[in-house]
Coordinates of C-alpha atoms in Angstrom, one line a residue:
M5 CA 0.0 0.0 0.0
R6 CA 1.4 3.3 -1.0
A7 CA 2.6 5.7 1.6
G8 CA 0.4 8.7 2.2
L9 CA -2.7 6.8 1.1
W10 CA -4.3 7.0 4.5
P11 CA -4.1 10.2 6.7
S12 CA -1.7 10.0 9.5
P13 CA -3.4 9.8 12.9
R14 CA -3.7 12.9 14.9
P15 CA -1.4 13.1 17.9
R16 CA -3.3 12.6 21.2
A17 CA -3.5 15.6 23.5
P18 CA -1.9 15.1 26.9
L19 CA -4.4 14.1 29.6
A20 CA -5.5 17.1 31.6
A21 CA -6.7 17.3 35.1
S22 CA -10.4 16.8 35.5
T23 CA -12.3 20.1 35.7
R24 CA -15.2 18.6 37.7
P25 CA -15.3 19.9 41.2
A26 CA -14.0 17.6 43.8
S27 CA -16.6 16.0 46.0
P28 CA -16.9 17.7 49.4
P29 CA -15.4 15.8 52.3
P30 CA -17.9 14.0 54.5
G31 CA -19.8 16.2 56.9
S32 CA -19.1 19.4 54.8
G33 CA -21.8 19.4 52.1
P34 CA -25.3 21.0 52.1
D35 CA -26.8 17.8 53.5
S36 CA -24.5 18.2 56.5
G37 CA -25.8 21.7 57.1
S38 CA -29.3 20.3 57.0
E39 CA -28.4 17.6 59.5
D40 CA -26.8 20.1 61.8
G41 CA -29.8 22.4 61.7
A42 CA -32.2 19.4 62.2
L43 CA -30.2 18.2 65.2
L44 CA -30.1 21.7 66.7
G45 CA -33.8 22.1 66.1
R46 CA -34.7 18.8 67.8
I47 CA -32.6 19.6 70.9
S48 CA -34.2 23.1 70.9
R49 CA -37.7 21.6 70.9
L50 CA -36.7 19.1 73.6
S51 CA -35.5 21.9 75.8
G52 CA -38.8 23.7 75.3
H53 CA -40.7 20.6 76.4
L54 CA -38.4 20.4 79.4
V55 CA -39.2 24.0 80.4
V56 CA -42.9 23.1 80.5
A57 CA -42.2 19.9 82.4
L58 CA -40.1 21.7 85.0
V59 CA -42.7 24.4 85.5
I60 CA -45.3 21.6 86.1
L61 CA -42.8 19.8 88.5
V62 CA -42.3 22.9 90.6
V63 CA -46.1 23.6 90.7
I64 CA -47.0 20.0 91.6
G65 CA -44.3 20.1 94.3
G66 CA -45.9 23.2 95.8
A67 CA -49.4 21.6 95.5
T68 CA -48.2 18.6 97.5
R69 CA -47.2 21.0 100.3
V70 CA -50.5 23.0 100.1
M71 CA -52.6 19.7 100.2
Q72 CA -50.3 18.3 102.9
A73 CA -49.4 15.4 100.6
G74 CA -45.6 15.4 101.0
L75 CA -45.7 12.1 102.9
A76 CA -48.7 10.6 101.1
C77 CA -46.2 8.0 99.6
P78 CA -44.3 6.8 102.7
D79 CA -41.5 5.0 100.8
W80 CA -39.2 6.0 97.9
P81 CA -38.8 5.7 94.9
L82 CA -42.0 3.5 94.8
C83 CA -45.3 4.5 96.4
Y84 CA -46.6 1.9 98.8
G85 CA -44.2 -0.6 97.2
A86 CA -45.8 -0.3 93.7
L87 CA -45.3 1.8 90.5
L88 CA -49.0 2.6 90.6
P89 CA -50.6 2.4 94.0
G90 CA -54.2 1.8 92.7
R91 CA -55.7 0.7 96.1
Q92 CA -54.3 3.6 98.0
M93 CA -55.0 6.2 95.3
N94 CA -56.6 9.4 96.4
L95 CA -55.9 13.1 95.7
Q96 CA -52.9 13.3 98.1
V97 CA -51.4 10.1 96.9
F98 CA -52.0 11.1 93.3
L99 CA -50.2 14.5 93.7
E100 CA -47.1 12.9 95.3
W101 CA -47.1 10.0 92.7
F102 CA -47.5 12.4 89.8
H103 CA -44.8 14.6 91.2
R104 CA -42.4 11.7 91.1
L105 CA -43.5 10.6 87.7
D106 CA -42.9 14.1 86.3
A107 CA -39.5 14.1 87.9
F108 CA -38.7 10.8 86.3
V109 CA -39.8 12.1 82.8
V110 CA -37.6 15.2 83.3
G111 CA -34.6 13.0 84.2
M112 CA -35.0 10.8 81.2
A113 CA -35.4 13.8 78.9
L114 CA -32.3 15.4 80.3
L115 CA -30.5 12.1 79.8
V116 CA -31.5 12.1 76.1
M117 CA -30.5 15.7 75.8
A118 CA -27.1 15.0 77.3
A119 CA -26.5 11.9 75.2
A120 CA -27.5 13.7 71.9
S121 CA -25.3 16.7 72.8
V122 CA -22.2 14.6 73.5
L123 CA -22.7 12.3 70.5
G124 CA -23.3 15.2 68.1
R125 CA -20.9 17.7 69.7
R126 CA -19.1 18.3 66.4
R127 CA -22.3 19.7 64.9
L128 CA -23.5 21.7 68.0
P129 CA -22.4 24.7 70.0
H130 CA -19.3 23.7 72.0
W131 CA -20.8 24.7 75.3
L132 CA -24.0 22.6 74.9
P133 CA -22.6 19.2 76.0
W134 CA -21.1 20.7 79.2
I135 CA -24.4 22.4 80.1
A136 CA -26.5 19.3 79.2
C137 CA -24.3 17.1 81.4
G138 CA -24.3 19.6 84.2
A139 CA -28.1 19.7 84.0
L140 CA -28.2 15.9 84.2
A141 CA -26.0 16.0 87.3
L142 CA -28.2 18.6 88.8
V143 CA -31.4 16.5 88.3
A144 CA -29.6 13.6 89.9
V145 CA -28.9 15.8 93.0
Q146 CA -32.5 16.9 92.8
G147 CA -33.7 13.3 92.9
G148 CA -31.5 12.6 95.9
L149 CA -32.9 15.6 97.7
G150 CA -36.4 14.4 96.9
A151 CA -35.6 11.1 98.5
L152 CA -34.1 12.7 101.6
T153 CA -37.2 15.0 101.9
V154 CA -39.4 11.9 102.2
T155 CA -37.1 9.8 104.4
R156 CA -36.3 12.7 106.7
L157 CA -40.0 13.6 107.1
L158 CA -40.0 16.9 105.3
A159 CA -37.1 18.6 107.1
S160 CA -37.4 22.3 106.3
S161 CA -33.8 22.7 105.1
L162 CA -34.1 19.7 102.7
V163 CA -37.5 21.1 101.4
T164 CA -35.8 24.4 100.7
A165 CA -32.8 22.8 99.1
H166 CA -35.1 20.7 96.9
L167 CA -36.9 23.8 95.7
A168 CA -33.6 25.6 95.1
A169 CA -32.3 22.8 92.9
A170 CA -35.6 22.7 90.9
L171 CA -35.6 26.5 90.3
T172 CA -32.0 26.5 89.3
L173 CA -32.7 23.7 86.8
L174 CA -35.7 25.5 85.5
A175 CA -33.7 28.7 85.0
L176 CA -30.8 26.9 83.3
I177 CA -33.0 25.0 80.8
S178 CA -35.1 28.1 80.0
A179 CA -32.0 30.1 79.2
V180 CA -30.6 27.2 77.1
H181 CA -33.8 26.9 75.2
Q182 CA -33.9 30.5 74.1
I183 CA -30.3 30.4 73.0
L184 CA -30.8 27.2 71.0
R185 CA -34.1 28.5 69.5
R186 CA -32.3 31.6 68.3
Q187 CA -29.3 29.7 66.8
A188 CA -31.6 27.1 65.2
G189 CA -33.3 30.0 63.4
R190 CA -30.0 31.2 62.0
H191 CA -29.3 28.0 60.0
P192 CA -29.7 28.6 56.2
S193 CA -31.6 26.2 54.0
P194 CA -29.4 23.5 52.4
H195 CA -30.9 24.1 49.0
T196 CA -30.5 27.9 48.7
I197 CA -28.0 30.5 49.7
R198 CA -29.1 34.0 50.2
Q199 CA -26.9 36.9 49.2
G200 CA -26.7 37.9 52.8
D201 CA -25.1 34.6 53.6
L202 CA -22.2 35.1 51.0
P203 CA -18.9 36.1 52.5
G204 CA -18.7 39.4 50.6
S205 CA -22.3 40.5 51.5
P206 CA -23.1 42.9 54.3
A207 CA -25.1 40.3 56.3
G208 CA -22.3 37.8 56.0
K209 CA -19.8 40.0 57.8
L210 CA -19.3 40.0 61.5
E211 CA -21.9 41.8 63.5
L212 CA -20.6 45.2 64.5
V213 CA -22.3 46.4 67.6
P214 CA -22.0 50.1 68.5
I215 CA -20.2 50.8 71.8
G216 CA -23.3 52.4 73.3
Q217 CA -25.5 49.5 72.3
R218 CA -23.0 47.0 73.7
F219 CA -23.0 48.9 77.0
W220 CA -26.8 48.8 77.2
R221 CA -26.8 45.0 76.5
R222 CA -24.3 44.3 79.3
L223 CA -26.3 46.5 81.6
W224 CA -29.5 44.7 80.6
R225 CA -27.9 41.3 81.3
L226 CA -26.8 42.5 84.7
A227 CA -30.3 43.8 85.5
L228 CA -31.9 40.5 84.4
L229 CA -29.5 38.5 86.6
L230 CA -30.3 40.7 89.6
A231 CA -34.0 40.4 89.0
L232 CA -33.8 36.7 88.6
A233 CA -31.8 36.4 91.8
L234 CA -34.5 38.5 93.6
V235 CA -37.3 36.3 92.3
M236 CA -35.5 33.1 93.2
A237 CA -34.7 34.4 96.7
Q238 CA -38.4 35.3 97.1
C239 CA -39.4 31.8 96.0
L240 CA -37.0 30.2 98.4
L241 CA -38.1 32.4 101.3
G242 CA -41.7 31.4 100.4
G243 CA -40.7 27.7 100.5
W244 CA -38.9 28.2 103.8
M245 CA -41.9 30.0 105.2
A246 CA -44.3 27.3 103.9
S247 CA -42.1 24.5 105.5
H248 CA -42.5 26.2 108.8
W249 CA -46.2 27.0 108.3
A250 CA -45.3 30.6 109.2
A251 CA -48.2 32.2 107.2
E252 CA -50.8 29.9 108.8
Q253 CA -49.5 30.5 112.3
C254 CA -49.3 34.3 111.7
L255 CA -52.9 34.5 110.4
A256 CA -54.2 32.2 113.1
S257 CA -52.4 33.3 116.3
G258 CA -50.2 36.2 115.3
Q259 CA -47.0 34.1 115.8
G260 CA -44.2 33.8 113.3
C261 CA -45.1 36.9 111.4
N262 CA -41.5 37.9 110.9
L263 CA -41.0 35.6 108.0
L264 CA -44.3 36.7 106.4
A265 CA -43.3 40.4 106.8
L266 CA -39.9 39.7 105.2
H267 CA -41.6 37.8 102.4
R268 CA -43.9 40.8 101.7
R269 CA -41.0 43.4 101.8
L270 CA -38.9 41.3 99.5
A271 CA -41.9 40.9 97.2
S272 CA -42.3 44.7 97.1
G273 CA -38.7 45.1 96.0
A274 CA -38.8 42.3 93.4
G275 CA -42.1 43.6 92.0
A276 CA -40.9 47.1 91.6
S277 CA -37.7 46.0 89.9
L278 CA -39.6 43.8 87.5
L279 CA -42.2 46.5 86.7
L280 CA -39.2 48.8 85.8
L281 CA -37.5 46.1 83.7
A282 CA -40.6 45.4 81.6
P283 CA -40.7 48.8 79.7
L284 CA -36.9 48.8 79.5
G285 CA -37.0 45.4 77.8
I286 CA -39.4 46.9 75.2
V287 CA -37.4 50.0 74.3
L288 CA -33.9 48.5 74.6
P289 CA -31.8 49.2 71.5
G290 CA -31.3 46.1 69.4
Q291 CA -33.9 44.1 71.3
S292 CA -35.5 41.3 69.3
R293 CA -39.2 40.7 68.8
S294 CA -39.0 37.6 71.1
G295 CA -37.2 39.7 73.8
R296 CA -39.9 42.3 73.7
A297 CA -42.6 39.6 73.9
L298 CA -40.9 38.1 77.0
A299 CA -40.6 41.5 78.6
V300 CA -44.3 42.2 78.1
A301 CA -45.2 38.7 79.4
A302 CA -43.0 39.2 82.5
G303 CA -44.5 42.6 83.3
A304 CA -48.1 41.3 83.0
L305 CA -47.2 38.3 85.1
V306 CA -45.8 40.5 87.9
V307 CA -49.1 42.4 88.1
L308 CA -51.0 39.1 88.3
Q309 CA -48.6 37.7 90.8
I310 CA -49.0 40.7 93.1
A311 CA -52.8 40.4 92.9
L312 CA -52.6 36.6 93.7
G313 CA -50.4 37.3 96.7
V314 CA -52.8 39.8 98.1
V315 CA -55.8 37.5 97.4
T316 CA -54.0 34.6 99.0
L317 CA -53.6 36.5 102.3
R318 CA -57.0 38.0 102.2
L319 CA -58.5 34.5 101.9
G320 CA -56.3 33.3 104.8
L321 CA -54.7 30.5 102.6
T322 CA -58.1 28.7 102.7
V323 CA -58.4 28.3 98.9
P324 CA -55.7 25.9 97.6
A325 CA -56.3 26.8 94.0
V326 CA -55.3 30.5 94.6
T327 CA -52.2 29.5 96.5
I328 CA -51.1 27.0 93.8
A329 CA -51.8 29.7 91.1
H330 CA -49.5 32.0 93.1
Q331 CA -46.8 29.3 93.0
L332 CA -47.3 28.9 89.3
G333 CA -46.8 32.6 88.7
A334 CA -43.5 32.4 90.6
A335 CA -42.3 29.5 88.5
L336 CA -43.3 31.2 85.3
L337 CA -41.5 34.4 86.3
V338 CA -38.3 32.4 86.9
A339 CA -38.6 30.8 83.4
L340 CA -39.3 34.1 81.7
L341 CA -36.5 36.0 83.3
A342 CA -34.0 33.2 82.6
G343 CA -35.3 33.0 79.1
Q344 CA -34.7 36.7 78.6
F345 CA -31.2 36.4 79.9
G346 CA -30.5 33.5 77.5
L347 CA -31.9 35.5 74.7
S348 CA -29.6 38.4 75.5
L349 CA -26.6 36.0 75.3
A350 CA -27.7 34.6 71.9
P351 CA -26.2 36.3 68.8
S352 CA -28.8 38.4 67.0
A353 CA -30.1 36.9 63.7
P354 CA -28.8 38.6 60.6
S355 CA -31.2 40.7 58.5
L356 CA -31.5 38.7 55.3
P357 CA -33.1 40.0 52.2
A358 CA -36.5 38.7 51.2
P359 CA -36.3 35.7 48.8
G360 CA -36.5 36.7 45.2
P361 CA -34.8 36.1 41.8
A362 CA -31.9 38.3 42.7
A363 CA -31.7 37.4 46.4
V364 CA -31.7 33.6 46.2
L365 CA -29.0 31.7 44.4
P366 CA -29.5 27.9 43.8
I367 CA -26.7 25.6 44.9
R368 CA -25.5 23.5 41.9
S369 CA -24.0 20.2 42.5

């Protein structure tokens, strides 16, 4: 065959590096962000349910004292040697039994929260596992104090310590819930990126807080802590007074009125400070909508709490429902103030533009 009859083959081009984008490492893709946000959202919802359960726990504990049901179950942790004492069941036994059941549910929920926080610590705020484990340890102490309260026949010091641990746990979980709720709302969608989330956009930059606004935030946190301390001290004084039956003795025979007078004076100071904090929480620079709502709720609850306290004394502690409602107001105040403090610690959400053709960019794989 003659040379040149067939065209010579073209030289092959050297192999070039692939221009396809490298696959992201595990745990760094958009699905990972979705999983992170989902885990944070689930723990946030769990903490919200825990706040409700803890408020119920404190109120039922107060109701057992009002109804003189603290020793309705003579043994611990069972009640009359059974999980459900059907034969001995009455109102007093039910209150003490339900109080222990709620405490068990709270303990199990905190165990789940601590386990989820430790196992998913790489996708969660670094402080959450420590706080969750601390809350779990605190509820264990709370359970031990509850057992001693029964076995030591309602010793006043143990009753007050039991209440102090419950209020501390309520305040801690309420603050954690508001922080997690705010941070869960900051997670972007895994399918879209807003312009405000891009590194070069204004909302993607670090939040620059003016010096004056930063000062007011710190002052607001300090005021919230002081108000929370006053309310908790008032609750503990009320618990100490109740364990000594001081109000009943004062109203019946005029004895033991010193504790009641101190309780009323401290209530006046706490009420005045809270009524002052409520409008400040509304007009505070940089305050979020949730913060304003909590401030309004706390102010309204203070007015209701003062009215319930006056009615309780006027009725001579003869209407248990009014006394229990007074205790419910105190527990809600602790939760609201602690929630406001947690909200003040949470980073403010960035102001993102409304979704639109120019504001939302699809993520292409």
